[in-house]
PDB file of C-alpha atoms in Angstrom:
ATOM      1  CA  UNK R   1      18.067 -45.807 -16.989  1.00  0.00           C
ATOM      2  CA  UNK R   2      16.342 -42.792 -17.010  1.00  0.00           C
ATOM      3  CA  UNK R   3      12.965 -42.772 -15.583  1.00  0.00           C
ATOM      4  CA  UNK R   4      10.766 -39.289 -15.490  1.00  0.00           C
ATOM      5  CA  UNK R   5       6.872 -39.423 -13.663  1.00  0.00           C
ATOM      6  CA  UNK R   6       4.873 -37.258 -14.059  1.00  0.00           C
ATOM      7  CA  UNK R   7       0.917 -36.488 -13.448  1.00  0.00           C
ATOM      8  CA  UNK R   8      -1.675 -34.065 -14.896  1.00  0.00           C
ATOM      9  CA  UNK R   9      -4.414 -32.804 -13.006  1.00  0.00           C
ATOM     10  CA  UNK R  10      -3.039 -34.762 -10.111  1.00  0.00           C
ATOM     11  CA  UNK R  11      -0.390 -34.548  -7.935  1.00  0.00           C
ATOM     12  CA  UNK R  12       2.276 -37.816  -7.748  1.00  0.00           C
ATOM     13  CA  UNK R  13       2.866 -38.841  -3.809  1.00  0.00           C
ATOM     14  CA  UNK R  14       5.539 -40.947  -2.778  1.00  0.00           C
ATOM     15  CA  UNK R  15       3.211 -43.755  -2.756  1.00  0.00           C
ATOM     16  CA  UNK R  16       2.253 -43.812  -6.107  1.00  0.00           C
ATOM     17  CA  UNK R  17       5.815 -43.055  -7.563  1.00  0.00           C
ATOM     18  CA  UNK R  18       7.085 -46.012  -5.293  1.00  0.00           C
ATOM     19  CA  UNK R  19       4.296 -48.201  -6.986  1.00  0.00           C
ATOM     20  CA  UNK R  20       5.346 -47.149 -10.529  1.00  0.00           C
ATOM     21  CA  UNK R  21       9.062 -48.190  -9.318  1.00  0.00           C
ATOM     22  CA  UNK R  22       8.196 -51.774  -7.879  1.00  0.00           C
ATOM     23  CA  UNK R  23       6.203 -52.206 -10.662  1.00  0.00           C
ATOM     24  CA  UNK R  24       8.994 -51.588 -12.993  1.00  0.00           C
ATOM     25  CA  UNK R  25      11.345 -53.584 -11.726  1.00  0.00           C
ATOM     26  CA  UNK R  26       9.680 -56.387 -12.771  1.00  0.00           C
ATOM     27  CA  UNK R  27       9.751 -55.155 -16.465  1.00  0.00           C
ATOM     28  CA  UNK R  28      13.572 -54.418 -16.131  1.00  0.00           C
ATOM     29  CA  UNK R  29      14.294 -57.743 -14.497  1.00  0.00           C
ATOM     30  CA  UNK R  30      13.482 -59.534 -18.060  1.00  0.00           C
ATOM     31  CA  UNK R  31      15.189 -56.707 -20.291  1.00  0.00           C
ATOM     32  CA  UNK R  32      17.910 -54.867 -18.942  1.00  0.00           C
ATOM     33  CA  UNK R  33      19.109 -52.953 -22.052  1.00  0.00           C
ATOM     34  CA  UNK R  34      16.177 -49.642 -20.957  1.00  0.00           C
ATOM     35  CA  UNK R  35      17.691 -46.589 -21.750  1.00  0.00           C
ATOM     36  CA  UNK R  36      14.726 -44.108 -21.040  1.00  0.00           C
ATOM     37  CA  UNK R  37      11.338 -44.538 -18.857  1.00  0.00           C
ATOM     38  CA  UNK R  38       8.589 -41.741 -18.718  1.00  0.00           C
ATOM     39  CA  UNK R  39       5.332 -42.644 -16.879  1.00  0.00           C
ATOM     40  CA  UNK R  40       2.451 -39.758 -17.259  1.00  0.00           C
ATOM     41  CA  UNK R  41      -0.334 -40.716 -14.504  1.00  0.00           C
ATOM     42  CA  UNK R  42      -3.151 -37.998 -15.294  1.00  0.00           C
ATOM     43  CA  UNK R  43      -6.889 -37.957 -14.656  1.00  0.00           C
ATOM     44  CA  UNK R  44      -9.578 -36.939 -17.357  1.00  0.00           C
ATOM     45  CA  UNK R  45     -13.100 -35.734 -16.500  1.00  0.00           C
ATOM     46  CA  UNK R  46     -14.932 -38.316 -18.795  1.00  0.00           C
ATOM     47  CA  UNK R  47     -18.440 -39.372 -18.558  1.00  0.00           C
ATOM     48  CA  UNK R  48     -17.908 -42.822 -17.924  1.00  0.00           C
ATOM     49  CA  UNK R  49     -16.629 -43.419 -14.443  1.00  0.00           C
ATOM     50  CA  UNK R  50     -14.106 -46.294 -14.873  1.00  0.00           C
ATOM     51  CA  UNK R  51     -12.093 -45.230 -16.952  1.00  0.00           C
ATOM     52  CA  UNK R  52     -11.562 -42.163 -15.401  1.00  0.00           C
ATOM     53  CA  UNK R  53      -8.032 -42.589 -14.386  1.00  0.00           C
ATOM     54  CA  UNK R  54      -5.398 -43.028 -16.816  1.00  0.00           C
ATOM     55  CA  UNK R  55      -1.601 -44.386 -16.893  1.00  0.00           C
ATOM     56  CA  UNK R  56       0.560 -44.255 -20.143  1.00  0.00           C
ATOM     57  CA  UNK R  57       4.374 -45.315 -20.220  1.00  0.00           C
ATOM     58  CA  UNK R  58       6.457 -44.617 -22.953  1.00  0.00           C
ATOM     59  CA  UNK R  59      10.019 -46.716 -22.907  1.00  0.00           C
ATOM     60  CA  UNK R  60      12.656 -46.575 -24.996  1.00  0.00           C
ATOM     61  CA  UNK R  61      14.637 -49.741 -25.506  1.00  0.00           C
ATOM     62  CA  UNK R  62      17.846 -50.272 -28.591  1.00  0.00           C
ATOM     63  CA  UNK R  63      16.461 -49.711 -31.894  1.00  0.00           C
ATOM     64  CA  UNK R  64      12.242 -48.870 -30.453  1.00  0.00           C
ATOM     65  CA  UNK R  65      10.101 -46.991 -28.765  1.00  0.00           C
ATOM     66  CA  UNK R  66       7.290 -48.930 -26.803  1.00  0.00           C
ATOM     67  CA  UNK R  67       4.219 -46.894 -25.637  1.00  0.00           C
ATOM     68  CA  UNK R  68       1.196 -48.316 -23.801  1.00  0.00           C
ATOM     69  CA  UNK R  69      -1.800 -47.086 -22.153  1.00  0.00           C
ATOM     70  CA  UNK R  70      -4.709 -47.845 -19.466  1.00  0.00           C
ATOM     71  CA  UNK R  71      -7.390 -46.399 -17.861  1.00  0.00           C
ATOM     72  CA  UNK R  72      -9.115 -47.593 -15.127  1.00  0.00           C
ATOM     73  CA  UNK R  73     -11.664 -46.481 -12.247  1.00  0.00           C
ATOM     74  CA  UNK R  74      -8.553 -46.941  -9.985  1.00  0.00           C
ATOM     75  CA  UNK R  75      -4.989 -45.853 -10.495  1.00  0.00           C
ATOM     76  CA  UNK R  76      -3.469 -48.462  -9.037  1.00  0.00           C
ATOM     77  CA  UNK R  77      -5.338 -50.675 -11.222  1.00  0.00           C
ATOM     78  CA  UNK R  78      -4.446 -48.946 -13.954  1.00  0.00           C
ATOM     79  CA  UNK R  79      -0.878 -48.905 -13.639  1.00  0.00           C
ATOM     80  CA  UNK R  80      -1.132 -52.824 -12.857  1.00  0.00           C
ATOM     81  CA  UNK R  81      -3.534 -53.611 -16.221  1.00  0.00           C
ATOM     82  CA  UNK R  82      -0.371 -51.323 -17.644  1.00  0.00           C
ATOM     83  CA  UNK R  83       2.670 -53.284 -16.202  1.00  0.00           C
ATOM     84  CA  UNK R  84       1.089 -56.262 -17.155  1.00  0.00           C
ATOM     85  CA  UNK R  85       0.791 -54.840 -21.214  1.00  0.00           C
ATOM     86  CA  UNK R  86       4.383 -53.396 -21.175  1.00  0.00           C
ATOM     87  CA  UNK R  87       5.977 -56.557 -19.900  1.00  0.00           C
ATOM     88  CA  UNK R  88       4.219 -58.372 -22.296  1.00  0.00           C
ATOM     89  CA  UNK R  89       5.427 -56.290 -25.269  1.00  0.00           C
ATOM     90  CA  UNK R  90       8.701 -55.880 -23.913  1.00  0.00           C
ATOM     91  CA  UNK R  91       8.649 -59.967 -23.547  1.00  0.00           C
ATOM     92  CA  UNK R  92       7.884 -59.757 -27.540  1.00  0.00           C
ATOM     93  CA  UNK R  93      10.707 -57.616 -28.516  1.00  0.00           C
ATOM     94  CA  UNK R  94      13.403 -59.041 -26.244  1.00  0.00           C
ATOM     95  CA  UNK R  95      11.843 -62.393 -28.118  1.00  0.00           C
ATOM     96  CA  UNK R  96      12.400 -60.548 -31.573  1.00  0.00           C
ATOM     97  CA  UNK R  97      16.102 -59.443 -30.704  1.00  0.00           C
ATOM     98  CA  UNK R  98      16.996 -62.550 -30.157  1.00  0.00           C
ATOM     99  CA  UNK R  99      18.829 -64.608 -32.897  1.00  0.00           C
ATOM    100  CA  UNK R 100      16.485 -67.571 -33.636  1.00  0.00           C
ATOM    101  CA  UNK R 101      17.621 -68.371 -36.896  1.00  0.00           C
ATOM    102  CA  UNK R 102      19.728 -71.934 -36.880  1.00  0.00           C
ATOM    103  CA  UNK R 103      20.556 -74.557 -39.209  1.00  0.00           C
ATOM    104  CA  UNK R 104      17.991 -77.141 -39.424  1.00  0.00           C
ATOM    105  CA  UNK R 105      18.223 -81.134 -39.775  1.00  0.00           C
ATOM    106  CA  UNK R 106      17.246 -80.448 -43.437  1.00  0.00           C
ATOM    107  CA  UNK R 107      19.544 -78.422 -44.389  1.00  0.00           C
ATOM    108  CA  UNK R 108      22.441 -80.318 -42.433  1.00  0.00           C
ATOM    109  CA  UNK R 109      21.610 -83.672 -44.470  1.00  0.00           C
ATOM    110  CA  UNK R 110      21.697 -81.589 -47.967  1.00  0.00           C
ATOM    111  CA  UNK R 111      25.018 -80.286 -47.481  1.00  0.00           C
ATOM    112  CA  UNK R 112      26.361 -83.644 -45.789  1.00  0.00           C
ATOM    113  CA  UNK R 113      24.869 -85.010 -48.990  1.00  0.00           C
ATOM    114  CA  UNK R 114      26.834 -83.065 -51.408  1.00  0.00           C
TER     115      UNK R 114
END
């Protein structure tokens, strides 16, 4: 897995790139199959205060691209309201991958039938 992060107009410490990584984990822990990561922290100068700070991921699983966003007064907030979106979507297409389609009762008692 590749993982690039980077910030604009801000400078990424050790603390906030070891956040973004134990945050992560918890994404990679339900799908493995993550070929690329890039995390862009940045802050805007915006009129309204809380959502001043801004965290955007863009990961790229087999066969998509997932992007999400979130802004938030704090960055650490932000990057947890954004953990919490990502995992959900990649949740979703792990959920899609998956091979759901089976032979039902129906259609077992039709073909017993003939």
């Amino acid at each position: 897995m590749n993982l690039t992060i980077s910030g604009h107009h801000l400078e990424v410490t050790a603390s906030l790139r070891e956040y973004v990584l134990t945050k992560l984990d918890r994404v990679t822990r339900h799908f493995d199959q993550v070929v690329d990561v890039n995390v862009l922290l940045s802050v805007e100068k915006q009129k309204e205060k809380e959502r001043r700070q801004k965290a955007e991921v863009t990961l790229h699983v087999k066969g998509r691209d997932i992007f999400v966003e979130s802004a938030h007064q704090d960055l650490y907030a932000a990057i947890d309201e954004l953990m919490d979106k990502l995992d959900r979507q990649v949740c979703r297409h792990k959920d899609r991958m998956q091979d759901h389609h089976h032979a039902t009762a129906k259609r077992l008692d039709a073909a017993d039938l003939q």
